[in-house]
């Protein structure tokens, strides 16, 4: 009896190994590196479903170069140290493409690790698709030839946001509150510099940095904002940090407008609810109500694939990344990042939001940016509510792709193959 | 003045919530000599149970149902978990509660997912109770304070004015004697553990919707509750109360102070500029350092008065 079991197990193991080997030969692997446990796990899981959605679409059409895309999730615990270990793992497994987007500190660590690896082992070059880590440094001083960003960076979004704010004459006193790490600091810096330039009459009455993901009660911060007399607040907060901030503001009856980056991020609108209507704005490269039949079809397709109400279509940058990657592979008839990367440069992309292209000098995707306001869904200009909350975003302003281009300090050279 | 009053109220409500959490922890500690690492997990479970109950039968029943359910879990934990590992000593007990915290977190992931759940403040309490100058003060925070104070009074009366309280107090210091008098001391332990868990659960019920109900909530309050217990003195309820208010005030008020060592240098007339040595350290403001302050207080307390504010035993 024991022997039979042993034999069956051995056979099973052999078959399994063969299956794995077969799969390895036939798929193009994309590693997905994100915090899949810990305080921001929910955010990581949503991105993973978007990537699966994009990969399934490619695979349904027969894949790329006759191979299927395979998504392999890795848990970085949203920690730079952990992410570097994970990077070694994926290199060991022979994976050549990776995607990440939550946490600029993680992104900077990953980009540096990748840069070192690629220069040491050019034959095993890895390409990094960044769908949401928006610290400008990644496409400026610390840019890397094999790093491509598909979301607009902090400065581009802040430029769009401040252009919009400059037209709002009732804004007089602005308060900055951000998470105390690379991204939050760059939001504060950009806001200060750009407001100063576009509206020198606006006074910045406060500039707070609070610990990332640790504050449970924002009431003291709201009391401070209130005491400063601010009529507008700029915040790059995401996840619970933005939801709790808005909730506390509503509780205290703070009459200020909030200009944010991630008020519409998944998991946030249900917590904010009624508190945000009318006075909560966000600057993004996409929201569900930008209009057009293509946008609507895309949102509905995603909702059909992932019907859970806690899930919703958010990351167009992931779709753009997969779309451009597969086209670059088809163009070059190769799945080698060394050949694919040059093909991505200057490549055009036609998203639901409009036309865009990949900048060659710093590998930043140029695309339209939207400023929108949290509103009640009405079936017309607020057709889709986010996460079935009854609330959605309504466009205030659309900034065309060409107007979002900023100078860069990036000076990478194409590595010799 | 407006800022001061509002912040004072905020710090009170936060401090009282901390006390609800730490009172259970300190009771359990003084009884069993074990720091219960899973204590904050009971807080989280309280919030999730209340959310689930409020979905079906509303918030008010949840105020009773959720702590009761958490108490039942606490009783089971003590009876079949802690009591079993007790014979292997304190380290085993400590590790048991440590593991339990992780297990509870994973179970919460499995049942309710990783995203925050929509556990809302009941509509009847969702208004502003009064205004201080022009800042509204939400009624729910007043309600939170009332519940905490009622619980504090109830706990005090139960421990000092009832027979059960007498037996519990006696079991704390002289368990053998109490047992000799014919009381079932292990059952007293179980009751205290369940009671402590229920207090944490109740804190979860009222804290979960005031803040946010998500799987990370246990970890985020867990460490601060330990600070409260150590600072107040292990096993001292009065100490835990004082420590909760102090830590609550430190955390809330520090946010409002944008002073750094640079400002101090300015007053003292010391010239500094961004090229000066350690400049980055000097420019950290009290507001930025706020989250570290409770831990600094704890370390200082351990150095200068290891038994804590009102603790009875050394270190």
XYZ file of C-alpha atoms in Angstrom, chain A residues 12-390:
379
model
C 2.474 12.949 -9.840
C 5.535 14.975 -8.937
C 7.211 14.033 -12.200
C 4.137 15.003 -14.195
C 3.871 18.255 -12.279
C 7.516 19.063 -12.950
C 7.057 18.258 -16.623
C 4.012 20.476 -16.707
C 6.001 23.298 -15.148
C 8.831 22.830 -17.606
C 6.342 22.852 -20.464
C 4.720 25.998 -19.114
C 8.108 27.646 -18.841
C 8.823 27.026 -22.464
C 5.523 28.411 -23.641
C 4.773 31.513 -21.626
C 6.149 35.009 -21.304
C 6.257 35.669 -17.591
C 5.472 38.988 -15.999
C 6.352 39.222 -12.331
C 3.949 41.357 -10.313
C 5.718 42.797 -7.273
C 3.457 44.364 -4.702
C 2.532 44.299 -1.044
C 0.134 41.374 -0.964
C 0.080 41.289 2.825
C 0.203 44.063 5.401
C -1.604 47.400 5.589
C -1.754 48.054 1.850
C -2.515 44.487 0.736
C -5.921 45.429 -0.661
C -4.321 47.972 -2.996
C -1.825 45.353 -4.193
C -4.540 42.822 -4.950
C -6.557 45.251 -7.040
C -3.560 45.937 -9.287
C -3.006 42.204 -9.652
C -6.550 41.720 -10.940
C -6.019 44.528 -13.457
C -2.882 42.821 -14.716
C -4.718 39.510 -14.954
C -7.508 41.258 -16.848
C -4.994 42.699 -19.329
C -3.114 39.405 -19.713
C -6.304 37.411 -20.233
C -7.307 39.788 -23.001
C -3.986 39.271 -24.795
C -4.153 35.513 -24.264
C -7.722 35.315 -25.594
C -6.392 36.666 -28.881
C -3.757 33.948 -28.976
C -1.053 35.601 -26.890
C 2.138 37.197 -28.190
C 4.521 35.521 -30.640
C 2.495 32.361 -30.158
C 3.094 32.404 -26.408
C 0.731 33.180 -23.568
C 1.394 35.859 -20.973
C 1.696 34.490 -17.475
C 1.347 36.687 -14.414
C 3.367 35.638 -11.363
C 2.621 37.551 -8.154
C 5.366 38.207 -5.580
C 4.743 39.710 -2.145
C 7.042 42.658 -1.380
C 5.158 43.640 1.795
C 5.516 47.181 0.373
C 9.055 47.207 1.769
C 12.113 48.270 -0.269
C 14.352 45.664 1.411
C 11.851 42.882 0.809
C 11.383 44.002 -2.805
C 15.123 43.695 -3.476
C 15.076 40.110 -2.184
C 12.060 39.369 -4.348
C 13.899 40.847 -7.325
C 16.707 38.291 -6.821
C 14.110 35.530 -6.768
C 12.542 36.544 -10.040
C 15.954 36.850 -11.669
C 16.760 33.326 -10.454
C 13.530 32.097 -11.970
C 14.526 33.594 -15.311
C 11.712 36.157 -15.391
C 12.513 39.125 -17.631
C 9.569 41.459 -17.100
C 8.304 42.932 -13.871
C 5.537 45.292 -12.904
C 5.141 47.374 -9.756
C 3.342 50.579 -8.874
C 2.572 51.059 -5.179
C 5.163 52.930 -3.176
C 7.893 55.066 -4.683
C 10.401 53.969 -2.045
C 9.965 50.394 -3.274
C 10.155 51.555 -6.884
C 13.440 53.407 -6.354
C 14.974 50.369 -4.636
C 13.752 48.074 -7.415
C 14.968 50.348 -10.183
C 18.423 50.523 -8.590
C 18.593 46.764 -8.080
C 17.526 46.238 -11.676
C 20.099 48.728 -12.970
C 22.915 46.885 -11.208
C 21.691 43.495 -12.359
C 21.282 44.604 -15.974
C 24.780 46.023 -16.193
C 26.275 42.870 -14.659
C 24.287 40.377 -16.652
C 23.144 42.045 -19.870
C 22.120 38.679 -21.302
C 19.512 38.385 -18.580
C 18.283 41.972 -18.754
C 15.048 42.710 -16.865
C 12.505 45.356 -17.933
C 10.462 47.249 -15.341
C 6.932 48.476 -16.033
C 5.929 50.996 -13.382
C 2.172 51.566 -13.359
C 1.836 53.903 -10.404
C 4.974 54.827 -8.455
C 5.096 58.509 -9.279
C 8.083 60.050 -7.510
C 9.560 62.248 -10.289
C 13.088 61.122 -9.395
C 12.420 57.797 -11.179
C 12.299 59.557 -14.549
C 14.775 62.288 -13.620
C 17.941 62.020 -11.503
C 17.565 58.299 -10.844
C 16.166 57.273 -14.197
C 17.041 53.893 -15.605
C 16.947 52.844 -19.244
C 14.879 49.733 -18.520
C 12.361 51.520 -16.287
C 9.177 52.668 -18.037
C 6.429 54.600 -16.263
C 2.824 54.474 -17.474
C 1.217 56.750 -14.858
C 1.839 60.512 -14.817
C 4.388 61.559 -12.185
C 3.850 63.828 -9.179
C 5.092 66.933 -10.954
C 2.985 66.357 -14.076
C -0.130 65.854 -11.978
C 0.713 68.810 -9.755
C 1.261 70.980 -12.835
C -2.194 69.986 -14.086
C -3.765 70.490 -10.668
C -2.186 73.884 -10.023
C -3.144 75.094 -13.503
C -6.712 74.250 -12.570
C -6.399 75.781 -9.099
C -4.883 78.961 -10.513
C -8.199 79.612 -12.268
C -10.212 79.227 -9.047
C -10.133 82.761 -7.724
C -11.696 81.860 -4.371
C -8.564 79.909 -3.351
C -6.503 82.093 -0.997
C -4.942 79.911 1.680
C -3.638 76.433 0.978
C -2.621 73.748 3.463
C -0.360 70.834 2.469
C -0.688 67.515 4.270
C 1.194 64.474 3.020
C 2.628 61.116 3.967
C 6.177 61.297 5.268
C 8.104 59.404 2.590
C 9.565 59.957 -0.884
C 6.214 60.409 -2.636
C 4.514 62.632 -0.046
C 7.560 64.849 0.235
C 7.714 65.317 -3.520
C 4.011 66.274 -3.585
C 4.605 68.942 -0.949
C 7.670 70.266 -2.748
C 5.939 70.413 -6.145
C 2.809 72.062 -4.714
C 4.845 74.769 -3.012
C 6.963 75.534 -6.066
C 4.173 75.496 -8.643
C 1.593 77.416 -6.609
C 4.212 80.030 -5.925
C 4.793 80.423 -9.617
C 1.199 80.282 -10.896
C -0.564 82.064 -8.040
C 1.974 84.089 -6.042
C -0.939 85.644 -4.125
C -1.925 82.290 -2.605
C -0.524 81.759 0.863
C 0.681 78.330 1.999
C -0.487 78.279 5.607
C 0.705 74.838 6.621
C 2.891 71.965 5.503
C 2.495 68.707 7.415
C 4.118 65.334 6.900
C 2.580 62.476 8.864
C 3.749 58.853 9.157
C 2.648 56.569 6.341
C -0.310 54.329 7.195
C -0.030 54.814 10.964
C -2.424 57.653 11.772
C -5.853 56.338 12.770
C -7.287 59.597 14.003
C -6.812 62.669 11.840
C -8.893 64.911 14.103
C -5.803 66.650 15.564
C -4.543 67.441 12.056
C -7.961 68.780 11.106
C -7.970 70.994 14.204
C -4.617 72.329 13.053
C -5.839 72.947 9.493
C -8.882 74.680 10.902
C -6.707 76.888 13.085
C -4.636 77.874 10.054
C -7.692 79.270 8.265
C -7.005 77.309 5.047
C -9.724 77.221 2.380
C -8.029 74.462 0.366
C -5.978 71.409 1.226
C -3.580 69.601 -1.101
C -2.815 65.991 -0.231
C -1.092 63.136 -1.978
C -2.370 60.674 0.632
C -3.619 57.301 -0.516
C -5.413 54.291 0.962
C -6.759 54.762 4.477
C -4.654 57.870 4.931
C -6.868 59.842 2.559
C -10.154 58.215 3.627
C -9.593 58.961 7.304
C -8.436 62.498 6.547
C -11.654 63.281 4.650
C -13.805 61.617 7.308
C -12.205 63.629 10.094
C -12.637 66.832 8.070
C -16.323 66.132 7.637
C -16.779 65.340 11.343
C -15.267 68.658 12.333
C -17.245 70.523 9.678
C -14.086 71.827 8.014
C -15.293 73.918 5.064
C -12.143 73.463 2.956
C -11.847 71.939 -0.508
C -9.552 68.929 -0.840
C -7.280 68.549 -3.864
C -5.955 65.008 -3.870
C -4.122 62.420 -5.940
C -5.862 59.275 -4.772
C -9.331 60.070 -3.391
C -10.702 57.663 -6.008
C -8.220 54.882 -5.249
C -9.916 51.584 -4.605
C -11.152 51.030 -1.073
C -11.247 54.755 -0.392
C -14.638 55.960 -1.757
C -16.668 53.557 0.463
C -14.996 54.987 3.544
C -15.443 58.597 2.436
C -19.067 58.311 1.268
C -21.281 61.379 1.588
C -18.468 63.285 3.346
C -16.675 64.009 0.094
C -19.463 65.169 -2.209
C -18.670 68.446 -3.945
C -15.543 69.423 -2.039
C -13.251 66.507 -2.843
C -11.213 66.592 -6.028
C -8.614 64.332 -7.567
C -6.041 64.550 -10.329
C -5.610 61.315 -12.281
C -4.899 59.911 -15.726
C -8.295 58.186 -15.669
C -11.647 57.943 -13.925
C -14.708 55.945 -14.952
C -16.761 58.940 -16.044
C -14.507 60.554 -18.620
C -17.213 59.543 -21.101
C -17.210 57.925 -24.522
C -18.534 54.532 -25.542
C -15.063 52.960 -25.417
C -14.549 54.009 -21.805
C -17.977 52.728 -20.828
C -17.375 49.407 -22.577
C -14.028 49.027 -20.813
C -15.483 49.723 -17.367
C -18.315 47.261 -18.009
C -15.944 44.592 -19.327
C -13.895 44.839 -16.167
C -16.967 44.714 -13.964
C -18.170 41.603 -15.793
C -14.835 39.898 -15.243
C -14.562 40.899 -11.567
C -18.132 41.363 -10.350
C -17.217 41.843 -6.681
C -18.442 45.269 -5.618
C -15.159 45.907 -3.796
C -13.408 45.820 -7.125
C -13.551 48.353 -9.903
C -11.732 49.518 -12.996
C -9.031 52.000 -12.038
C -5.574 51.369 -13.514
C -5.598 52.216 -17.233
C -1.821 52.429 -16.858
C -1.645 48.637 -16.427
C -3.639 48.091 -19.620
C -1.443 50.592 -21.473
C 1.716 48.867 -20.221
C 0.585 45.398 -21.348
C -0.729 46.734 -24.652
C 2.516 48.553 -25.480
C 4.681 45.673 -24.305
C 2.909 43.135 -26.503
C 3.020 45.429 -29.521
C 6.729 46.040 -28.995
C 7.288 42.291 -28.840
C 5.342 41.720 -32.027
C 7.198 44.530 -33.787
C 10.596 43.170 -32.860
C 9.487 39.527 -33.040
C 11.315 39.051 -29.778
C 10.552 38.672 -26.103
C 14.020 39.866 -25.106
C 13.868 43.145 -23.123
C 17.073 44.314 -24.837
C 15.205 44.381 -28.143
C 11.788 45.300 -26.747
C 12.914 48.395 -24.797
C 14.044 50.447 -27.835
C 10.766 49.599 -29.582
C 8.816 51.070 -26.656
C 10.514 54.445 -27.118
C 8.314 56.945 -28.948
C 5.654 54.262 -29.329
C 2.157 55.688 -29.655
C -0.694 54.390 -27.541
C -4.408 54.862 -28.039
C -6.090 54.599 -24.643
C -9.738 55.255 -23.770
C -8.527 58.607 -22.433
C -6.955 59.610 -25.727
C -3.699 59.418 -27.637
C -0.344 59.287 -25.936
C 3.272 58.254 -26.444
C 6.297 57.000 -24.548
C 8.936 59.701 -24.131
C 12.322 58.534 -25.385
C 14.433 60.773 -23.148
C 13.127 59.525 -19.773
C 10.644 56.703 -20.526
C 7.595 58.501 -19.171
C 4.228 57.904 -20.852
C 2.654 61.148 -21.997
C -1.151 61.094 -21.812
C -4.084 63.374 -20.900
C -4.644 64.208 -17.217
C -8.020 64.862 -15.592
C -9.172 66.903 -12.615
C -12.473 65.610 -11.261
C -14.871 66.082 -8.332
C -16.496 63.472 -6.086
C -20.224 63.594 -6.869
C -23.413 61.604 -6.564
C -23.899 59.174 -9.453
C -26.742 60.372 -11.684
C -26.633 58.075 -14.699
C -25.642 60.984 -16.974
C -22.289 62.744 -16.605
C -21.650 60.669 -13.483
C -22.661 57.382 -15.085
C -20.526 54.987 -13.047
C -20.334 55.023 -9.287
C -17.008 53.802 -7.916
C -17.194 50.439 -6.172
C -21.036 50.637 -6.285
C -21.088 53.290 -3.587
C -23.547 55.606 -5.323
